mmCIF file of C-alpha atoms and ligand atoms in Angstrom:
data_model
loop_
_atom_site.group_PDB
_atom_site.id
_atom_site.type_symbol
_atom_site.label_atom_id
_atom_site.label_comp_id
_atom_site.label_asym_id
_atom_site.label_seq_id
_atom_site.Cartn_x
_atom_site.Cartn_y
_atom_site.Cartn_z
ATOM 1 C CA MET K 93 0.035 2.399 -22.805
ATOM 2 C CA ARG K 94 2.964 0.383 -21.418
ATOM 3 C CA ILE K 95 2.893 0.093 -17.616
ATOM 4 C CA LEU K 96 5.684 -1.462 -15.540
ATOM 5 C CA ILE K 97 4.896 -2.455 -11.942
ATOM 6 C CA THR K 98 7.483 -3.207 -9.269
ATOM 7 C CA GLY K 99 6.784 -5.523 -6.336
ATOM 8 C CA ALA K 100 4.035 -7.239 -8.341
ATOM 9 C CA ASN K 101 4.231 -10.388 -6.187
ATOM 10 C CA GLY K 102 3.045 -8.352 -3.170
ATOM 11 C CA PHE K 103 -0.456 -7.851 -1.781
ATOM 12 C CA LEU K 104 -1.251 -4.725 -3.805
ATOM 13 C CA GLY K 105 0.405 -6.145 -6.914
ATOM 14 C CA HIS K 106 -1.913 -9.169 -6.884
ATOM 15 C CA TYR K 107 -4.930 -6.870 -7.155
ATOM 16 C CA LEU K 108 -3.445 -4.105 -9.279
ATOM 17 C CA VAL K 109 -2.083 -6.215 -12.134
ATOM 18 C CA PRO K 110 -5.499 -7.736 -13.087
ATOM 19 C CA VAL K 111 -7.177 -4.306 -12.915
ATOM 20 C CA LEU K 112 -4.643 -2.891 -15.382
ATOM 21 C CA LEU K 113 -4.826 -5.934 -17.673
ATOM 22 C CA ASP K 114 -8.638 -5.673 -17.731
ATOM 23 C CA LYS K 115 -8.299 -2.090 -18.930
ATOM 24 C CA GLY K 116 -6.275 -3.353 -21.886
ATOM 25 C CA TYR K 117 -2.905 -1.867 -20.917
ATOM 26 C CA ASP K 118 0.357 -3.488 -21.939
ATOM 27 C CA VAL K 119 1.500 -4.504 -18.444
ATOM 28 C CA LEU K 120 4.911 -5.756 -17.384
ATOM 29 C CA ALA K 121 4.728 -7.122 -13.848
ATOM 30 C CA THR K 122 8.101 -7.350 -12.116
ATOM 31 C CA GLY K 123 9.111 -8.815 -8.788
ATOM 32 C CA LYS K 124 11.902 -10.387 -6.805
ATOM 33 C CA GLY K 125 12.337 -14.024 -7.811
ATOM 34 C CA ALA K 126 9.772 -16.179 -9.576
ATOM 35 C CA CYS K 127 6.253 -15.014 -10.402
ATOM 36 C CA ARG K 128 3.695 -15.748 -7.670
ATOM 37 C CA LEU K 129 0.704 -14.181 -9.424
ATOM 38 C CA GLN K 130 -1.983 -16.611 -10.623
ATOM 39 C CA LEU K 131 -2.642 -14.919 -13.951
ATOM 40 C CA VAL K 132 -1.083 -17.343 -16.395
ATOM 41 C CA SER K 133 -4.485 -17.814 -18.068
ATOM 42 C CA GLN K 134 -4.514 -14.161 -19.179
ATOM 43 C CA ALA K 135 -2.869 -14.177 -22.595
ATOM 44 C CA THR K 136 -1.557 -10.639 -22.195
ATOM 45 C CA PHE K 137 0.069 -11.232 -18.781
ATOM 46 C CA ARG K 138 3.839 -10.832 -18.704
ATOM 47 C CA TYR K 139 6.202 -11.171 -15.760
ATOM 48 C CA THR K 140 9.921 -10.457 -15.529
ATOM 49 C CA GLU K 141 12.135 -11.008 -12.528
ATOM 50 C CA MET K 142 13.596 -7.663 -11.418
ATOM 51 C CA ASP K 143 15.242 -6.962 -8.079
ATOM 52 C CA PHE K 144 14.910 -3.181 -8.080
ATOM 53 C CA THR K 145 17.948 -2.754 -5.835
ATOM 54 C CA ASP K 146 19.999 -4.102 -8.757
ATOM 55 C CA ARG K 147 20.585 -1.057 -10.967
ATOM 56 C CA THR K 148 21.800 -3.128 -13.909
ATOM 57 C CA ALA K 149 18.704 -5.327 -13.827
ATOM 58 C CA VAL K 150 16.479 -2.234 -13.661
ATOM 59 C CA ALA K 151 18.291 -0.684 -16.651
ATOM 60 C CA VAL K 152 17.992 -3.857 -18.742
ATOM 61 C CA VAL K 153 14.267 -4.282 -18.002
ATOM 62 C CA THR K 154 13.288 -0.619 -18.414
ATOM 63 C CA ASP K 155 15.407 -0.132 -21.569
ATOM 64 C CA GLY K 156 13.735 -3.226 -23.045
ATOM 65 C CA PHE K 157 10.156 -2.254 -22.143
ATOM 66 C CA LYS K 158 10.347 1.561 -22.386
ATOM 67 C CA PRO K 159 7.464 2.111 -19.969
ATOM 68 C CA ASP K 160 5.062 5.021 -20.388
ATOM 69 C CA VAL K 161 4.202 4.571 -16.705
ATOM 70 C CA ILE K 162 6.100 3.013 -13.799
ATOM 71 C CA ILE K 163 4.112 2.088 -10.704
ATOM 72 C CA HIS K 164 6.598 1.575 -7.884
ATOM 73 C CA ALA K 165 4.643 -0.597 -5.461
ATOM 74 C CA GLY K 166 7.534 -2.722 -4.189
ATOM 75 C CA ALA K 167 8.906 -2.000 -0.733
ATOM 76 C CA MET K 168 10.111 -3.368 2.549
ATOM 77 C CA SER K 169 6.637 -2.793 3.918
ATOM 78 C CA LYS K 170 6.723 -4.158 7.457
ATOM 79 C CA PRO K 171 7.550 -1.411 9.980
ATOM 80 C CA ASP K 172 9.141 -3.743 12.547
ATOM 81 C CA GLU K 173 11.376 -5.331 9.898
ATOM 82 C CA CYS K 174 12.500 -1.832 8.794
ATOM 83 C CA GLU K 175 13.215 -0.821 12.380
ATOM 84 C CA THR K 176 15.429 -3.822 13.070
ATOM 85 C CA ASN K 177 17.126 -3.915 9.652
ATOM 86 C CA GLN K 178 17.635 -0.260 8.845
ATOM 87 C CA GLU K 179 20.394 -0.702 6.280
ATOM 88 C CA ALA K 180 18.195 -2.945 4.113
ATOM 89 C CA ALA K 181 15.166 -0.678 4.624
ATOM 90 C CA LEU K 182 17.086 2.374 3.420
ATOM 91 C CA LEU K 183 18.434 0.488 0.395
ATOM 92 C CA ILE K 184 15.069 -1.011 -0.634
ATOM 93 C CA ASN K 185 12.725 1.865 0.177
ATOM 94 C CA THR K 186 14.860 4.924 -0.506
ATOM 95 C CA THR K 187 18.082 4.318 -2.429
ATOM 96 C CA ALA K 188 16.467 1.939 -4.933
ATOM 97 C CA THR K 189 13.634 4.422 -5.539
ATOM 98 C CA GLY K 190 16.348 6.905 -6.503
ATOM 99 C CA SER K 191 17.883 4.528 -9.060
ATOM 100 C CA LEU K 192 14.472 3.605 -10.447
ATOM 101 C CA LEU K 193 13.780 7.321 -10.941
ATOM 102 C CA GLN K 194 17.046 7.745 -12.829
ATOM 103 C CA GLU K 195 16.213 4.847 -15.147
ATOM 104 C CA ALA K 196 12.616 6.107 -15.531
ATOM 105 C CA ALA K 197 13.930 9.519 -16.585
ATOM 106 C CA LYS K 198 15.629 7.974 -19.631
ATOM 107 C CA HIS K 199 12.152 7.117 -20.933
ATOM 108 C CA ARG K 200 10.335 10.134 -19.457
ATOM 109 C CA SER K 201 7.995 7.641 -17.787
ATOM 110 C CA PHE K 202 5.148 8.905 -15.617
ATOM 111 C CA PHE K 203 6.343 7.739 -12.169
ATOM 112 C CA ILE K 204 3.813 6.661 -9.533
ATOM 113 C CA PHE K 205 5.254 6.037 -6.075
ATOM 114 C CA ILE K 206 3.135 4.148 -3.531
ATOM 115 C CA SER K 207 3.640 5.642 -0.079
ATOM 116 C CA THR K 208 2.097 5.464 3.347
ATOM 117 C CA ASP K 209 0.234 7.245 6.146
ATOM 118 C CA PHE K 210 3.278 6.352 8.288
ATOM 119 C CA VAL K 211 5.081 9.416 6.887
ATOM 120 C CA PHE K 212 2.954 11.350 9.444
ATOM 121 C CA ASP K 213 3.497 11.454 13.203
ATOM 122 C CA GLY K 214 -0.146 10.713 14.023
ATOM 123 C CA ASN K 215 -0.468 13.607 16.469
ATOM 124 C CA SER K 216 -2.974 15.595 14.413
ATOM 125 C CA GLY K 217 -4.744 13.291 11.922
ATOM 126 C CA MET K 218 -6.839 13.187 9.772
ATOM 127 C CA TYR K 219 -4.351 14.259 7.146
ATOM 128 C CA ARG K 220 -4.581 16.160 3.878
ATOM 129 C CA GLU K 221 -2.043 15.876 1.058
ATOM 130 C CA GLU K 222 -0.367 19.173 2.010
ATOM 131 C CA ASP K 223 0.213 18.302 5.673
ATOM 132 C CA ILE K 224 3.838 18.060 6.694
ATOM 133 C CA PRO K 225 5.286 14.579 7.207
ATOM 134 C CA ALA K 226 7.196 13.783 10.401
ATOM 135 C CA PRO K 227 7.678 10.021 10.614
ATOM 136 C CA VAL K 228 7.950 8.330 14.008
ATOM 137 C CA ASN K 229 9.515 5.090 12.778
ATOM 138 C CA TYR K 230 12.176 4.041 10.298
ATOM 139 C CA TYR K 231 9.720 2.625 7.732
ATOM 140 C CA GLY K 232 7.993 6.011 7.575
ATOM 141 C CA GLU K 233 11.370 7.747 7.431
ATOM 142 C CA THR K 234 12.557 5.700 4.424
ATOM 143 C CA LYS K 235 9.272 6.271 2.563
ATOM 144 C CA TRP K 236 9.405 10.031 3.297
ATOM 145 C CA LEU K 237 13.001 10.211 2.059
ATOM 146 C CA ALA K 238 11.876 8.377 -1.087
ATOM 147 C CA GLU K 239 8.985 10.814 -1.564
ATOM 148 C CA LYS K 240 11.506 13.660 -1.507
ATOM 149 C CA LYS K 241 13.460 11.938 -4.302
ATOM 150 C CA VAL K 242 10.238 11.546 -6.305
ATOM 151 C CA GLU K 243 9.554 15.277 -5.888
ATOM 152 C CA GLN K 244 12.883 15.959 -7.652
ATOM 153 C CA TYR K 245 11.941 13.838 -10.707
ATOM 154 C CA PRO K 246 12.006 16.153 -13.724
ATOM 155 C CA PHE K 247 9.034 14.476 -15.494
ATOM 156 C CA PRO K 248 5.400 13.963 -14.439
ATOM 157 C CA ARG K 249 5.016 12.010 -11.203
ATOM 158 C CA ALA K 250 2.490 11.113 -8.538
ATOM 159 C CA ILE K 251 2.784 10.060 -4.909
ATOM 160 C CA VAL K 252 -0.081 7.845 -3.774
ATOM 161 C CA ARG K 253 -0.258 7.521 0.006
ATOM 162 C CA THR K 254 -2.507 4.890 1.502
ATOM 163 C CA VAL K 255 -3.599 3.556 4.914
ATOM 164 C CA LEU K 256 -3.912 0.048 6.384
ATOM 165 C CA VAL K 257 -4.818 -1.905 3.269
ATOM 166 C CA TYR K 258 -7.149 -4.880 3.728
ATOM 167 C CA GLY K 259 -8.777 -7.500 1.549
ATOM 168 C CA GLN K 260 -8.540 -11.214 1.006
ATOM 169 C CA PRO K 261 -4.938 -12.021 1.992
ATOM 170 C CA LEU K 262 -2.505 -13.853 -0.253
ATOM 171 C CA ALA K 263 -1.905 -17.541 0.400
ATOM 172 C CA GLY K 264 0.311 -17.978 3.439
ATOM 173 C CA ARG K 265 -0.092 -14.329 4.498
ATOM 174 C CA SER K 266 -2.436 -12.805 7.063
ATOM 175 C CA ASN K 267 -3.950 -9.460 7.942
ATOM 176 C CA ILE K 268 -6.002 -8.181 10.855
ATOM 177 C CA LEU K 269 -9.268 -9.530 9.383
ATOM 178 C CA SER K 270 -7.959 -13.017 8.627
ATOM 179 C CA ILE K 271 -6.424 -13.177 12.116
ATOM 180 C CA VAL K 272 -9.757 -12.228 13.723
ATOM 181 C CA LYS K 273 -11.475 -15.030 11.775
ATOM 182 C CA GLU K 274 -8.787 -17.592 12.588
ATOM 183 C CA LYS K 275 -8.538 -16.754 16.310
ATOM 184 C CA LEU K 276 -12.259 -16.480 16.990
ATOM 185 C CA GLU K 277 -13.082 -19.631 15.037
ATOM 186 C CA ALA K 278 -10.495 -21.403 17.199
ATOM 187 C CA GLY K 279 -12.140 -19.926 20.335
ATOM 188 C CA GLU K 280 -8.990 -17.968 21.182
ATOM 189 C CA ILE K 281 -8.633 -14.505 22.714
ATOM 190 C CA TYR K 282 -7.287 -11.775 20.404
ATOM 191 C CA LYS K 283 -5.925 -8.503 21.770
ATOM 192 C CA VAL K 284 -6.566 -5.522 19.476
ATOM 193 C CA VAL K 285 -5.554 -1.904 19.958
ATOM 194 C CA ASP K 286 -8.248 0.705 20.428
ATOM 195 C CA ASP K 287 -6.151 3.857 20.742
ATOM 196 C CA GLN K 288 -5.089 4.198 17.098
ATOM 197 C CA LEU K 289 -7.239 5.737 14.370
ATOM 198 C CA ARG K 290 -7.051 4.749 10.729
ATOM 199 C CA THR K 291 -9.145 4.976 7.554
ATOM 200 C CA PRO K 292 -8.706 1.364 6.379
ATOM 201 C CA THR K 293 -8.441 0.911 2.616
ATOM 202 C CA PHE K 294 -10.011 -1.883 0.610
ATOM 203 C CA VAL K 295 -7.276 -3.176 -1.715
ATOM 204 C CA GLY K 296 -9.617 -3.140 -4.750
ATOM 205 C CA ASP K 297 -10.298 0.572 -4.203
ATOM 206 C CA LEU K 298 -6.582 1.319 -4.001
ATOM 207 C CA ALA K 299 -5.938 -0.645 -7.222
ATOM 208 C CA ASN K 300 -8.723 1.241 -9.030
ATOM 209 C CA ALA K 301 -7.464 4.605 -7.796
ATOM 210 C CA ILE K 302 -3.928 3.866 -9.012
ATOM 211 C CA ALA K 303 -5.355 2.802 -12.389
ATOM 212 C CA MET K 304 -7.254 6.131 -12.586
ATOM 213 C CA ILE K 305 -4.111 8.089 -11.709
ATOM 214 C CA ALA K 306 -2.172 6.201 -14.402
ATOM 215 C CA ALA K 307 -4.928 6.736 -16.996
ATOM 216 C CA LYS K 308 -5.213 10.472 -16.319
ATOM 217 C CA LYS K 309 -1.491 10.924 -15.662
ATOM 218 C CA ALA K 310 -2.752 12.755 -12.603
ATOM 219 C CA THR K 311 0.308 14.399 -11.095
ATOM 220 C CA GLY K 312 0.870 15.415 -7.468
ATOM 221 C CA THR K 313 0.209 13.778 -4.124
ATOM 222 C CA TRP K 314 -2.964 11.756 -3.571
ATOM 223 C CA HIS K 315 -4.436 10.475 -0.321
ATOM 224 C CA ILE K 316 -6.216 7.224 -1.118
ATOM 225 C CA SER K 317 -7.954 5.366 1.688
ATOM 226 C CA GLY K 318 -11.360 4.218 2.855
ATOM 227 C CA LYS K 319 -13.908 6.717 4.148
ATOM 228 C CA ASP K 320 -14.625 5.191 7.571
ATOM 229 C CA VAL K 321 -12.517 6.300 10.532
ATOM 230 C CA MET K 322 -11.930 3.328 12.818
ATOM 231 C CA THR K 323 -9.653 1.839 15.421
ATOM 232 C CA PRO K 324 -8.237 -1.648 14.773
ATOM 233 C CA TYR K 325 -10.464 -2.880 17.631
ATOM 234 C CA GLU K 326 -13.546 -1.499 15.854
ATOM 235 C CA MET K 327 -12.436 -3.161 12.630
ATOM 236 C CA ALA K 328 -12.040 -6.466 14.451
ATOM 237 C CA CYS K 329 -15.510 -6.143 16.080
ATOM 238 C CA SER K 330 -17.131 -5.391 12.702
ATOM 239 C CA ALA K 331 -15.435 -8.434 11.194
ATOM 240 C CA ALA K 332 -16.576 -10.634 14.112
ATOM 241 C CA ASP K 333 -20.165 -9.383 13.705
ATOM 242 C CA TYR K 334 -20.083 -9.950 9.972
ATOM 243 C CA LEU K 335 -18.782 -13.518 10.451
ATOM 244 C CA HIS K 336 -21.188 -14.181 13.385
ATOM 245 C CA LEU K 337 -18.276 -14.918 15.688
ATOM 246 C CA ASP K 338 -18.030 -14.238 19.435
ATOM 247 C CA LYS K 339 -16.574 -10.726 19.717
ATOM 248 C CA THR K 340 -16.329 -10.929 23.510
ATOM 249 C CA ARG K 341 -13.063 -12.766 22.784
ATOM 250 C CA LEU K 342 -11.635 -9.585 21.283
ATOM 251 C CA LEU K 343 -9.738 -7.763 24.016
ATOM 252 C CA ARG K 344 -9.603 -3.989 23.734
ATOM 253 C CA VAL K 345 -6.030 -2.893 24.568
ATOM 254 C CA THR K 346 -3.816 0.155 24.154
ATOM 255 C CA ALA K 347 -0.753 0.229 21.902
ATOM 256 C CA ASP K 348 1.622 0.162 24.877
ATOM 257 C CA THR K 349 0.400 -3.408 25.594
ATOM 258 C CA PHE K 350 2.694 -4.583 22.802
ATOM 259 C CA SER K 351 6.441 -4.125 22.729
ATOM 260 C CA GLN K 352 6.963 -3.723 19.001
ATOM 261 C CA PRO K 353 10.315 -2.490 17.635
ATOM 262 C CA ALA K 354 8.641 0.264 15.542
ATOM 263 C CA ARG K 355 6.488 2.935 17.164
ATOM 264 C CA ARG K 356 3.115 3.409 15.435
ATOM 265 C CA PRO K 357 1.607 6.848 14.775
ATOM 266 C CA ALA K 358 -1.605 7.236 16.796
ATOM 267 C CA ARG K 359 -4.100 8.938 14.451
ATOM 268 C CA THR K 360 -3.421 8.819 10.742
ATOM 269 C CA GLY K 361 -6.707 8.717 8.846
ATOM 270 C CA PHE K 362 -6.840 10.516 5.506
ATOM 271 C CA ILE K 363 -9.047 13.266 4.164
ATOM 272 C CA ILE K 364 -9.783 11.982 0.649
ATOM 273 C CA ASP K 365 -11.747 14.995 -0.707
ATOM 274 C CA LYS K 366 -9.143 15.763 -3.378
ATOM 275 C CA ALA K 367 -9.309 12.241 -4.869
ATOM 276 C CA VAL K 368 -13.124 12.206 -4.691
ATOM 277 C CA ARG K 369 -13.367 15.610 -6.375
ATOM 278 C CA GLU K 370 -10.619 15.319 -8.980
ATOM 279 C CA LEU K 371 -10.524 11.594 -9.759
ATOM 280 C CA GLY K 372 -14.092 10.541 -9.033
ATOM 281 C CA TYR K 373 -12.680 8.186 -6.387
ATOM 282 C CA ASN K 374 -15.531 6.473 -4.550
ATOM 283 C CA PRO K 375 -14.330 3.893 -2.023
ATOM 284 C CA VAL K 376 -16.575 1.240 -0.490
ATOM 285 C CA SER K 377 -17.646 1.481 3.134
ATOM 286 C CA PHE K 378 -15.802 -0.789 5.579
ATOM 287 C CA GLU K 379 -18.996 -2.878 5.763
ATOM 288 C CA GLU K 380 -18.952 -3.405 1.982
ATOM 289 C CA GLY K 381 -15.205 -4.059 2.070
ATOM 290 C CA LEU K 382 -15.792 -6.839 4.614
ATOM 291 C CA LYS K 383 -18.269 -8.518 2.263
ATOM 292 C CA LYS K 384 -15.777 -8.365 -0.590
ATOM 293 C CA THR K 385 -12.996 -9.680 1.659
ATOM 294 C CA PHE K 386 -14.909 -12.703 2.927
ATOM 295 C CA ARG K 387 -17.111 -13.452 -0.084
ATOM 296 C CA ASN K 388 -15.423 -16.795 -0.997
HETATM 297 N N1 NAP V 1176 -0.339 -2.933 3.042
HETATM 298 C C1 NAP V 1176 -0.556 -1.800 3.685
HETATM 299 O O1 NAP V 1176 -1.323 -1.737 4.673
HETATM 300 C C2 NAP V 1176 0.121 -0.528 3.215
HETATM 301 C C3 NAP V 1176 -0.182 0.667 3.875
HETATM 302 C C4 NAP V 1176 0.444 1.846 3.446
HETATM 303 C C5 NAP V 1176 1.328 1.807 2.360
HETATM 304 N N2 NAP V 1176 1.616 0.614 1.761
HETATM 305 C C6 NAP V 1176 2.576 0.629 0.637
HETATM 306 O O2 NAP V 1176 1.941 0.005 -0.470
HETATM 307 C C7 NAP V 1176 2.911 -0.675 -1.273
HETATM 308 C C8 NAP V 1176 2.468 -2.104 -1.498
HETATM 309 O O3 NAP V 1176 2.366 -2.734 -0.225
HETATM 310 P P1 NAP V 1176 1.954 -4.263 -0.086
HETATM 311 O O4 NAP V 1176 0.955 -4.350 1.014
HETATM 312 O O5 NAP V 1176 1.642 -4.849 -1.415
HETATM 313 O O6 NAP V 1176 3.335 -4.848 0.459
HETATM 314 P P2 NAP V 1176 3.947 -6.293 0.238
HETATM 315 O O7 NAP V 1176 2.862 -7.310 0.160
HETATM 316 O O8 NAP V 1176 5.008 -6.451 1.259
HETATM 317 O O9 NAP V 1176 4.587 -6.169 -1.196
HETATM 318 C C9 NAP V 1176 5.805 -5.532 -1.429
HETATM 319 C C10 NAP V 1176 6.503 -6.308 -2.521
HETATM 320 O O10 NAP V 1176 7.752 -5.681 -2.771
HETATM 321 C C11 NAP V 1176 8.645 -6.716 -3.083
HETATM 322 N N3 NAP V 1176 10.028 -6.318 -2.962
HETATM 323 C C12 NAP V 1176 10.732 -6.002 -1.832
HETATM 324 N N4 NAP V 1176 12.009 -5.747 -2.143
HETATM 325 C C13 NAP V 1176 12.116 -5.917 -3.494
HETATM 326 C C14 NAP V 1176 13.188 -5.799 -4.405
HETATM 327 N N5 NAP V 1176 14.417 -5.453 -3.989
HETATM 328 N N6 NAP V 1176 12.957 -6.040 -5.711
HETATM 329 C C15 NAP V 1176 11.711 -6.380 -6.135
HETATM 330 N N7 NAP V 1176 10.654 -6.527 -5.326
HETATM 331 C C16 NAP V 1176 10.863 -6.279 -4.009
HETATM 332 C C17 NAP V 1176 8.307 -7.819 -2.116
HETATM 333 O O11 NAP V 1176 8.863 -9.009 -2.610
HETATM 334 P P3 NAP V 1176 8.722 -10.415 -1.821
HETATM 335 O O12 NAP V 1176 7.236 -10.707 -1.829
HETATM 336 O O13 NAP V 1176 9.486 -11.340 -2.658
HETATM 337 O O14 NAP V 1176 9.257 -10.163 -0.451
HETATM 338 C C18 NAP V 1176 6.793 -7.752 -2.126
HETATM 339 O O15 NAP V 1176 6.274 -8.644 -3.103
HETATM 340 C C19 NAP V 1176 4.240 -0.536 -0.529
HETATM 341 O O16 NAP V 1176 4.955 0.527 -1.109
HETATM 342 C C20 NAP V 1176 3.842 -0.167 0.886
HETATM 343 O O17 NAP V 1176 4.836 0.622 1.502
HETATM 344 C C21 NAP V 1176 1.025 -0.546 2.150
#
């Protein structure tokens, strides 16, 4: 099976590409600019530069590879960046998804779109797949608009929504867990919000779930996240405990402490029963995810 991935240089891409290669698929990883994945030792690994906002480039790459499956993981994924640069966010997250779909249709590829809990307003989480999106920021808006384009795709397709993905960060990048480690090891105070609920997702679980959806050509919308419902403050405390660091330096604050350009939905955890029942999805606990994140 030939699988093309967009945004392969990103956080998810770094974990998803090896999972698919290990399963023996013919994988074409694509990304903006040069390859930043460290997989050169894998004989079957292939990378092609493809800016997916460039329709001609997308046509050349997809016509050459004729993918059975396209996993569209690339995005402008930072909510604040989307809020302050709305034109680019709409182009990258929505318009380009539309052109990718048109190119995918030429090959009748199974199209998997990676989406987000931020399509919901966070007023009545936890959310099931059939709940109605109502984004509260522009990132969520562009992803929701893209989902609607995916729904119009005339061939099999899946929308995979996920929540606050964590794991060992890429070089030069950070996430809430790496920041906790860095700040507390330096003896600094770290303010963390305690009035938002999430079901944080271990990146390896998300990669495996996407691989299952590709293998089964499992159509429809899928909520893929962890099973523990936590606030970011609780996540930070668990990480501090696990690393034997002083959690009294974690300051419990409310979201209105920060003046971020993009509003965050308050409660967005996912109900993952459908994926557990129909895919055999079995995510790790947050405790286990911490071990996997910090094991090196
Ligand atoms: N991480 C989370 O907590 C989370 C939560 C919910 C949903 N998601 C969704 O999951 C997916 C993967 O997220 P992620 O964490 O892996 O994000 P990420 O690390 O920001 O990766 C996104 C990738 O897309 C690439 N990209 C952006 N514009 C592109 C273009 N025009 N052409 C080609 N590549 C382009 C970026 O390239 P550069 O690296 O060169 O900038 C980046 O490598 C996204 O769809 C995101 O919306 C993520």
